[in-house]
XYZ file of C-alpha atoms in Angstrom:
198
model
C -0.006 0.003 0.011
C 1.377 3.366 -1.014
C 1.652 6.120 1.639
C -0.731 9.024 1.229
C 1.159 12.073 0.046
C -0.426 15.497 0.210
C -0.588 16.972 -3.259
C -1.186 20.745 -3.164
C -3.702 22.099 -5.579
C -2.327 23.370 -8.836
C -3.644 26.910 -8.304
C -2.354 28.505 -5.083
C -4.384 31.549 -4.056
C -2.122 34.173 -2.515
C -3.570 36.815 -0.141
C -3.852 40.390 -1.331
C -0.777 42.546 -0.711
C -1.090 44.987 2.174
C -1.429 48.577 0.996
C 0.517 51.287 2.745
C -2.520 53.554 2.591
C -4.574 54.115 4.684
C -2.213 53.657 7.631
C -3.469 52.233 10.884
C -4.600 54.535 13.705
C -1.528 53.886 15.897
C 0.733 54.735 12.954
C -1.191 57.953 12.285
C -0.824 58.829 15.965
C 2.922 58.134 15.894
C 3.416 60.256 12.773
C 1.479 63.161 14.341
C 3.400 62.863 17.618
C 6.796 62.849 15.870
C 5.769 65.795 13.685
C 4.565 67.757 16.713
C 7.813 66.968 18.580
C 9.919 68.159 15.636
C 7.942 71.425 15.374
C 8.235 71.943 19.138
C 12.015 71.353 19.049
C 12.452 73.891 16.233
C 10.420 76.501 18.170
C 12.382 75.799 21.389
C 15.739 76.116 19.611
C 14.704 79.428 18.020
C 13.520 80.818 21.368
C 16.701 79.562 23.100
C 18.966 81.184 20.529
C 17.012 84.416 20.678
C 17.119 84.377 24.525
C 20.888 83.998 24.639
C 21.813 86.222 21.675
C 23.052 88.967 23.994
C 25.302 86.485 25.803
C 26.814 85.291 22.505
C 27.352 88.932 21.483
C 29.112 89.692 24.768
C 31.388 86.638 24.482
C 32.248 87.637 20.909
C 33.159 91.160 22.043
C 35.284 89.718 24.860
C 37.123 87.440 22.434
C 37.758 90.418 20.179
C 39.148 92.377 23.158
C 41.416 89.429 24.040
C 42.743 89.307 20.503
C 43.374 93.067 20.521
C 45.124 92.749 23.897
C 47.433 90.043 22.541
C 48.259 92.217 19.532
C 48.788 95.431 21.480
C 48.687 95.611 25.258
C 49.274 99.381 25.629
C 45.810 100.492 26.693
C 44.940 98.082 29.535
C 42.815 100.569 31.497
C 40.514 101.226 28.512
C 40.151 97.500 27.885
C 39.285 96.815 31.529
C 36.717 99.611 31.460
C 35.196 98.094 28.316
C 35.119 94.661 29.990
C 33.240 96.174 32.965
C 30.822 97.875 30.594
C 30.121 94.606 28.780
C 29.435 92.897 32.112
C 27.036 95.694 33.155
C 25.246 95.564 29.779
C 24.744 91.812 30.035
C 23.398 92.131 33.576
C 21.033 94.910 32.538
C 19.809 92.870 29.586
C 19.101 89.668 31.503
C 17.801 91.261 34.702
C 15.611 94.173 33.459
C 13.403 93.938 36.539
C 16.430 95.008 38.633
C 17.578 97.799 36.312
C 17.207 100.556 38.905
C 19.443 98.719 41.383
C 21.985 97.461 38.825
C 22.724 100.941 37.507
C 23.713 102.263 40.949
C 25.691 99.240 42.151
C 29.470 99.456 42.196
C 32.423 98.049 44.101
C 31.690 95.348 46.638
C 27.896 95.675 46.343
C 28.144 95.062 42.595
C 30.407 92.016 43.163
C 27.993 90.634 45.787
C 25.050 91.116 43.383
C 26.929 89.337 40.584
C 27.809 86.433 42.895
C 24.225 86.179 44.080
C 23.071 85.468 40.522
C 25.408 82.512 40.059
C 23.465 79.278 40.611
C 24.070 77.704 44.044
C 25.572 74.450 42.680
C 28.082 76.401 40.614
C 28.819 78.712 43.582
C 29.685 75.679 45.718
C 32.025 74.310 43.014
C 33.752 77.685 42.699
C 34.087 77.966 46.476
C 35.747 74.511 46.654
C 38.657 75.673 44.500
C 41.030 77.637 46.762
C 42.797 79.321 43.853
C 39.565 80.602 42.433
C 38.002 83.110 44.857
C 35.394 84.369 42.381
C 33.929 87.117 44.571
C 37.383 88.595 45.193
C 38.189 88.391 41.486
C 34.983 90.246 40.653
C 35.840 92.897 43.202
C 39.300 93.328 41.675
C 37.747 93.636 38.232
C 35.355 96.338 39.471
C 38.090 98.204 41.288
C 40.448 98.070 38.319
C 38.700 100.951 36.575
C 39.751 103.228 39.431
C 43.433 102.256 39.403
C 46.248 104.137 37.719
C 47.854 102.583 34.645
C 51.058 101.777 36.545
C 49.180 99.793 39.222
C 46.941 97.854 36.837
C 49.306 94.905 36.182
C 49.365 94.297 39.973
C 45.548 94.402 40.222
C 44.235 92.242 37.378
C 45.192 91.370 33.830
C 42.942 91.672 30.811
C 42.823 87.883 30.113
C 41.892 87.234 33.775
C 39.175 89.891 33.597
C 37.780 88.389 30.394
C 37.763 84.933 32.004
C 35.827 86.301 34.995
C 33.206 87.923 32.800
C 32.848 84.848 30.549
C 32.367 82.686 33.630
C 29.555 84.977 34.831
C 28.019 84.988 31.352
C 27.863 81.189 31.483
C 26.836 80.680 35.115
C 25.064 83.857 36.226
C 22.343 84.232 33.640
C 18.747 83.114 34.137
C 17.876 79.573 33.101
C 15.857 78.813 30.027
C 12.540 77.124 30.835
C 11.621 74.559 28.159
C 7.923 74.689 29.007
C 7.399 78.442 28.929
C 10.292 79.046 26.513
C 11.339 82.050 28.600
C 14.188 82.850 30.931
C 13.564 82.287 34.632
C 15.819 84.231 36.971
C 17.398 82.310 39.861
C 16.486 83.372 43.355
C 19.076 85.706 44.837
C 20.971 84.144 47.702
C 23.116 86.887 49.144
C 25.911 86.327 51.668
C 25.243 87.204 55.278
C 25.150 90.914 55.895
C 24.470 91.852 52.266
C 21.394 93.804 51.378
C 19.563 93.164 48.135
C 18.574 96.290 46.257
C 15.331 96.650 44.390
């Protein structure tokens, strides 16, 4: 007796090919979610760049000053005055609600105000480094505009002043909030005995 062997039919009926359109509801949802995320990211990046345009401009001006100083270091007092002006402009731009107090601050009060705007985590890191007393460096920068040209090399150098201002431009500005797409100023934490203006 011969074994039974399955013989397939001569005409095999294949199922219809799956069309790409219309897509399923989960795929439509995924496409819409990815599109919305891409649009949101583009809007966030534009707002972020616009928010920190003044910071980028200040850093560019500081780099230009550093290049000029390396080429010709004759006019140190003018360069230090310009560096102080850049720092004051950046502070006025990013803290407009404190404009009346910023314009009158100078010397130690100005240095304390600048230090109060640096985020607390960064302030702790800066304080841990013994060679980097940031508050004292800021005070030297602010006092440098009142020094004579002969005493300036003993007070602060232009590269050191630029480094101080660049550090503040990175660490002392308000944070960018991704939800509101606006800058949110950090709460001022002033050292003991300091009085906040405004």
